[in-house]
PDB file of C-alpha atoms in Angstrom:
ATOM      1  CA  MET A 281     143.478  66.271 143.832  1.00  0.00           C
ATOM      2  CA  ALA A 282     141.199  63.284 143.502  1.00  0.00           C
ATOM      3  CA  TYR A 283     140.656  60.838 145.232  1.00  0.00           C
ATOM      4  CA  ALA A 284     142.193  61.590 148.561  1.00  0.00           C
ATOM      5  CA  SER A 285     141.295  59.212 151.321  1.00  0.00           C
ATOM      6  CA  HIS A 286     143.720  58.530 154.126  1.00  0.00           C
ATOM      7  CA  ASN A 287     146.953  60.093 152.842  1.00  0.00           C
ATOM      8  CA  PHE A 288     146.933  63.459 154.581  1.00  0.00           C
ATOM      9  CA  ASP A 289     150.622  64.087 153.825  1.00  0.00           C
ATOM     10  CA  ALA A 290     149.979  63.848 150.079  1.00  0.00           C
ATOM     11  CA  VAL A 291     147.091  66.311 150.445  1.00  0.00           C
ATOM     12  CA  LYS A 292     149.314  68.780 152.333  1.00  0.00           C
ATOM     13  CA  THR A 293     151.973  68.513 149.629  1.00  0.00           C
ATOM     14  CA  ALA A 294     149.412  69.008 146.855  1.00  0.00           C
ATOM     15  CA  ILE A 295     148.024  72.111 148.566  1.00  0.00           C
ATOM     16  CA  LYS A 296     151.512  73.551 149.052  1.00  0.00           C
ATOM     17  CA  ASP A 297     152.082  72.942 145.322  1.00  0.00           C
ATOM     18  CA  GLY A 298     148.973  74.980 144.481  1.00  0.00           C
ATOM     19  CA  CYS A 299     146.128  72.460 144.455  1.00  0.00           C
ATOM     20  CA  ASN A 300     142.920  74.133 145.586  1.00  0.00           C
ATOM     21  CA  VAL A 301     140.312  71.375 145.100  1.00  0.00           C
ATOM     22  CA  ILE A 302     140.425  68.115 147.053  1.00  0.00           C
ATOM     23  CA  VAL A 303     137.980  65.299 146.365  1.00  0.00           C
ATOM     24  CA  TRP A 304     137.781  62.939 149.333  1.00  0.00           C
ATOM     25  CA  ALA A 305     136.759  59.356 148.608  1.00  0.00           C
ATOM     26  CA  PHE A 306     134.341  57.707 149.164  1.00  0.00           C
ATOM     27  CA  VAL A 307     130.926  57.689 150.819  1.00  0.00           C
ATOM     28  CA  ASP A 308     127.780  55.749 150.019  1.00  0.00           C
ATOM     29  CA  PHE A 309     124.208  56.841 150.587  1.00  0.00           C
ATOM     30  CA  VAL A 310     122.606  53.714 152.068  1.00  0.00           C
ATOM     31  CA  LEU A 311     118.980  53.100 152.992  1.00  0.00           C
ATOM     32  CA  ASP A 312     118.549  51.961 156.596  1.00  0.00           C
ATOM     33  CA  GLU A 313     115.619  49.594 156.347  1.00  0.00           C
ATOM     34  CA  THR A 314     115.944  48.515 160.000  1.00  0.00           C
ATOM     35  CA  ALA A 315     114.742  51.861 161.341  1.00  0.00           C
ATOM     36  CA  LEU A 316     111.069  52.289 162.232  1.00  0.00           C
ATOM     37  CA  GLU A 317     110.797  54.801 159.421  1.00  0.00           C
ATOM     38  CA  GLU A 318     113.130  54.227 156.464  1.00  0.00           C
ATOM     39  CA  LYS A 319     115.961  56.727 156.540  1.00  0.00           C
ATOM     40  CA  GLY A 320     119.218  57.411 154.797  1.00  0.00           C
ATOM     41  CA  VAL A 321     122.624  56.719 156.281  1.00  0.00           C
ATOM     42  CA  ILE A 322     125.982  57.927 155.016  1.00  0.00           C
ATOM     43  CA  LYS A 323     128.573  55.122 155.116  1.00  0.00           C
ATOM     44  CA  THR A 324     132.314  55.515 154.660  1.00  0.00           C
ATOM     45  CA  THR A 325     135.683  54.068 155.611  1.00  0.00           C
ATOM     46  CA  LEU A 326     137.062  57.588 156.034  1.00  0.00           C
ATOM     47  CA  ASP A 327     138.034  58.616 159.546  1.00  0.00           C
ATOM     48  CA  ILE A 328     135.572  61.520 159.593  1.00  0.00           C
ATOM     49  CA  PRO A 329     136.601  63.083 162.951  1.00  0.00           C
ATOM     50  CA  ARG A 330     140.260  63.061 161.865  1.00  0.00           C
ATOM     51  CA  LEU A 331     139.370  64.413 158.425  1.00  0.00           C
ATOM     52  CA  GLU A 332     137.290  67.234 159.891  1.00  0.00           C
ATOM     53  CA  LYS A 333     140.128  68.181 162.235  1.00  0.00           C
ATOM     54  CA  PHE A 334     142.584  68.081 159.314  1.00  0.00           C
ATOM     55  CA  ILE A 335     140.422  70.368 157.154  1.00  0.00           C
ATOM     56  CA  ASN A 336     139.928  72.789 160.068  1.00  0.00           C
ATOM     57  CA  HIS A 337     143.703  72.842 160.602  1.00  0.00           C
ATOM     58  CA  LEU A 338     144.286  73.588 156.901  1.00  0.00           C
ATOM     59  CA  ASP A 339     141.754  76.434 157.093  1.00  0.00           C
ATOM     60  CA  SER A 340     143.433  77.934 160.165  1.00  0.00           C
ATOM     61  CA  ASP A 341     146.829  77.666 158.434  1.00  0.00           C
ATOM     62  CA  GLY A 342     145.623  79.969 155.670  1.00  0.00           C
ATOM     63  CA  HIS A 343     144.321  77.360 153.236  1.00  0.00           C
ATOM     64  CA  ASP A 344     140.660  78.253 153.637  1.00  0.00           C
ATOM     65  CA  ASN A 345     140.479  78.825 149.882  1.00  0.00           C
ATOM     66  CA  VAL A 346     140.776  75.068 149.289  1.00  0.00           C
ATOM     67  CA  ILE A 347     137.511  73.428 148.213  1.00  0.00           C
ATOM     68  CA  HIS A 348     136.800  70.045 149.826  1.00  0.00           C
ATOM     69  CA  LEU A 349     134.337  67.780 148.014  1.00  0.00           C
ATOM     70  CA  ILE A 350     133.143  64.340 149.032  1.00  0.00           C
ATOM     71  CA  SER A 351     132.868  61.687 146.351  1.00  0.00           C
ATOM     72  CA  VAL A 352     129.740  59.560 146.418  1.00  0.00           C
ATOM     73  CA  GLY A 353     129.919  56.079 144.969  1.00  0.00           C
ATOM     74  CA  GLY A 354     132.948  55.030 142.980  1.00  0.00           C
ATOM     75  CA  TRP A 355     133.431  51.820 141.041  1.00  0.00           C
ATOM     76  CA  ASN A 356     131.410  49.021 142.665  1.00  0.00           C
ATOM     77  CA  GLY A 357     129.595  51.591 144.815  1.00  0.00           C
ATOM     78  CA  ASP A 358     125.852  51.569 145.316  1.00  0.00           C
ATOM     79  CA  HIS A 359     123.620  53.897 143.351  1.00  0.00           C
ATOM     80  CA  LEU A 360     121.059  56.019 145.162  1.00  0.00           C
ATOM     81  CA  ASP A 361     118.039  54.209 146.506  1.00  0.00           C
ATOM     82  CA  THR A 362     115.070  56.033 145.036  1.00  0.00           C
ATOM     83  CA  ARG A 363     112.670  54.971 147.797  1.00  0.00           C
ATOM     84  CA  LEU A 364     113.768  58.066 149.742  1.00  0.00           C
ATOM     85  CA  THR A 365     113.199  61.638 148.638  1.00  0.00           C
ATOM     86  CA  ALA A 366     115.980  64.053 147.824  1.00  0.00           C
ATOM     87  CA  GLU A 367     115.067  65.993 150.966  1.00  0.00           C
ATOM     88  CA  LYS A 368     115.565  62.951 153.176  1.00  0.00           C
ATOM     89  CA  TRP A 369     118.862  62.012 151.495  1.00  0.00           C
ATOM     90  CA  TYR A 370     120.165  65.556 151.755  1.00  0.00           C
ATOM     91  CA  SER A 371     119.085  65.764 155.377  1.00  0.00           C
ATOM     92  CA  ALA A 372     120.988  62.535 156.159  1.00  0.00           C
ATOM     93  CA  PHE A 373     124.045  64.009 154.433  1.00  0.00           C
ATOM     94  CA  GLN A 374     123.789  67.319 156.309  1.00  0.00           C
ATOM     95  CA  ASP A 375     123.179  65.623 159.656  1.00  0.00           C
ATOM     96  CA  SER A 376     126.269  63.447 159.348  1.00  0.00           C
ATOM     97  CA  ILE A 377     129.019  65.022 157.234  1.00  0.00           C
ATOM     98  CA  GLY A 378     127.572  67.846 155.148  1.00  0.00           C
ATOM     99  CA  HIS A 379     129.015  70.540 157.412  1.00  0.00           C
ATOM    100  CA  ILE A 380     132.566  69.374 156.596  1.00  0.00           C
ATOM    101  CA  PHE A 381     132.458  69.566 152.803  1.00  0.00           C
ATOM    102  CA  HIS A 382     131.796  72.295 150.253  1.00  0.00           C
ATOM    103  CA  GLY A 383     129.990  69.981 147.866  1.00  0.00           C
ATOM    104  CA  ILE A 384     129.388  66.558 146.379  1.00  0.00           C
ATOM    105  CA  ASP A 385     131.257  64.800 143.583  1.00  0.00           C
ATOM    106  CA  TRP A 386     128.769  62.354 142.090  1.00  0.00           C
ATOM    107  CA  ASP A 387     130.917  59.385 141.082  1.00  0.00           C
ATOM    108  CA  LEU A 388     128.278  56.741 140.577  1.00  0.00           C
ATOM    109  CA  GLU A 389     129.716  54.219 138.162  1.00  0.00           C
ATOM    110  CA  GLY A 390     129.421  50.573 137.188  1.00  0.00           C
ATOM    111  CA  ASN A 391     130.260  47.341 138.897  1.00  0.00           C
ATOM    112  CA  ASP A 392     132.635  44.426 138.336  1.00  0.00           C
ATOM    113  CA  ASP A 393     129.661  42.079 138.638  1.00  0.00           C
ATOM    114  CA  LEU A 394     128.134  42.208 135.159  1.00  0.00           C
ATOM    115  CA  LEU A 395     124.750  41.218 136.588  1.00  0.00           C
ATOM    116  CA  SER A 396     124.747  43.995 139.194  1.00  0.00           C
ATOM    117  CA  GLN A 397     121.812  46.396 139.187  1.00  0.00           C
ATOM    118  CA  PHE A 398     124.404  49.164 139.530  1.00  0.00           C
ATOM    119  CA  ASN A 399     125.603  48.813 135.939  1.00  0.00           C
ATOM    120  CA  THR A 400     122.564  50.756 134.766  1.00  0.00           C
ATOM    121  CA  PHE A 401     121.440  54.256 135.678  1.00  0.00           C
ATOM    122  CA  THR A 402     117.719  54.630 136.069  1.00  0.00           C
ATOM    123  CA  PRO A 403     116.077  57.961 135.205  1.00  0.00           C
ATOM    124  CA  GLU A 404     114.827  58.055 138.818  1.00  0.00           C
ATOM    125  CA  CYS A 405     118.387  57.789 140.173  1.00  0.00           C
ATOM    126  CA  LEU A 406     119.620  60.560 137.873  1.00  0.00           C
ATOM    127  CA  GLN A 407     116.642  62.739 138.841  1.00  0.00           C
ATOM    128  CA  LEU A 408     117.373  62.151 142.528  1.00  0.00           C
ATOM    129  CA  MET A 409     121.027  63.150 142.066  1.00  0.00           C
ATOM    130  CA  GLY A 410     119.879  66.370 140.421  1.00  0.00           C
ATOM    131  CA  GLU A 411     117.369  67.144 143.169  1.00  0.00           C
ATOM    132  CA  ILE A 412     119.958  66.551 145.903  1.00  0.00           C
ATOM    133  CA  SER A 413     122.384  68.811 144.026  1.00  0.00           C
ATOM    134  CA  ILE A 414     119.767  71.568 143.875  1.00  0.00           C
ATOM    135  CA  LEU A 415     119.235  71.288 147.644  1.00  0.00           C
ATOM    136  CA  ALA A 416     122.996  71.404 148.220  1.00  0.00           C
ATOM    137  CA  LYS A 417     123.331  74.493 146.022  1.00  0.00           C
ATOM    138  CA  SER A 418     120.547  76.251 147.900  1.00  0.00           C
ATOM    139  CA  GLY A 419     122.109  75.271 151.217  1.00  0.00           C
ATOM    140  CA  THR A 420     118.743  74.525 152.732  1.00  0.00           C
ATOM    141  CA  CYS A 421     116.743  71.444 153.353  1.00  0.00           C
ATOM    142  CA  VAL A 422     113.253  71.367 154.756  1.00  0.00           C
ATOM    143  CA  ILE A 423     111.807  67.927 155.437  1.00  0.00           C
ATOM    144  CA  PRO A 424     108.104  67.800 154.715  1.00  0.00           C
ATOM    145  CA  SER A 425     106.148  66.308 157.600  1.00  0.00           C
TER     146      SER A 425
END
């Protein structure tokens, strides 16, 4: 079921009907330039505490076989800022919401604004997505000092 957001009843119904993959939408990886040292922040309109509780409840009700992914981007969403390393982006993800989800659905797309920088994928952005995915697959992230 994609793209679930705030309709928990529809997700419950889908799971009862046999759905075993839920893609929650959406989050953005945003560079926080106001911090002393640039860092990544995960932004979303999802009610994360409620979502985490909901997923935990599903697991305890015998639906622990359901895979929960988080979708990054979406139409009009930002692309990854390549000024941060994959390790720093993945660390920001893990520190905020990574423990809730089984993986990432990269849904970086275009933008209604034809002049937007987010209508083009740079090789650096695609490389960064791949590097973050490798870190997620390994389940580890070590930040170089």
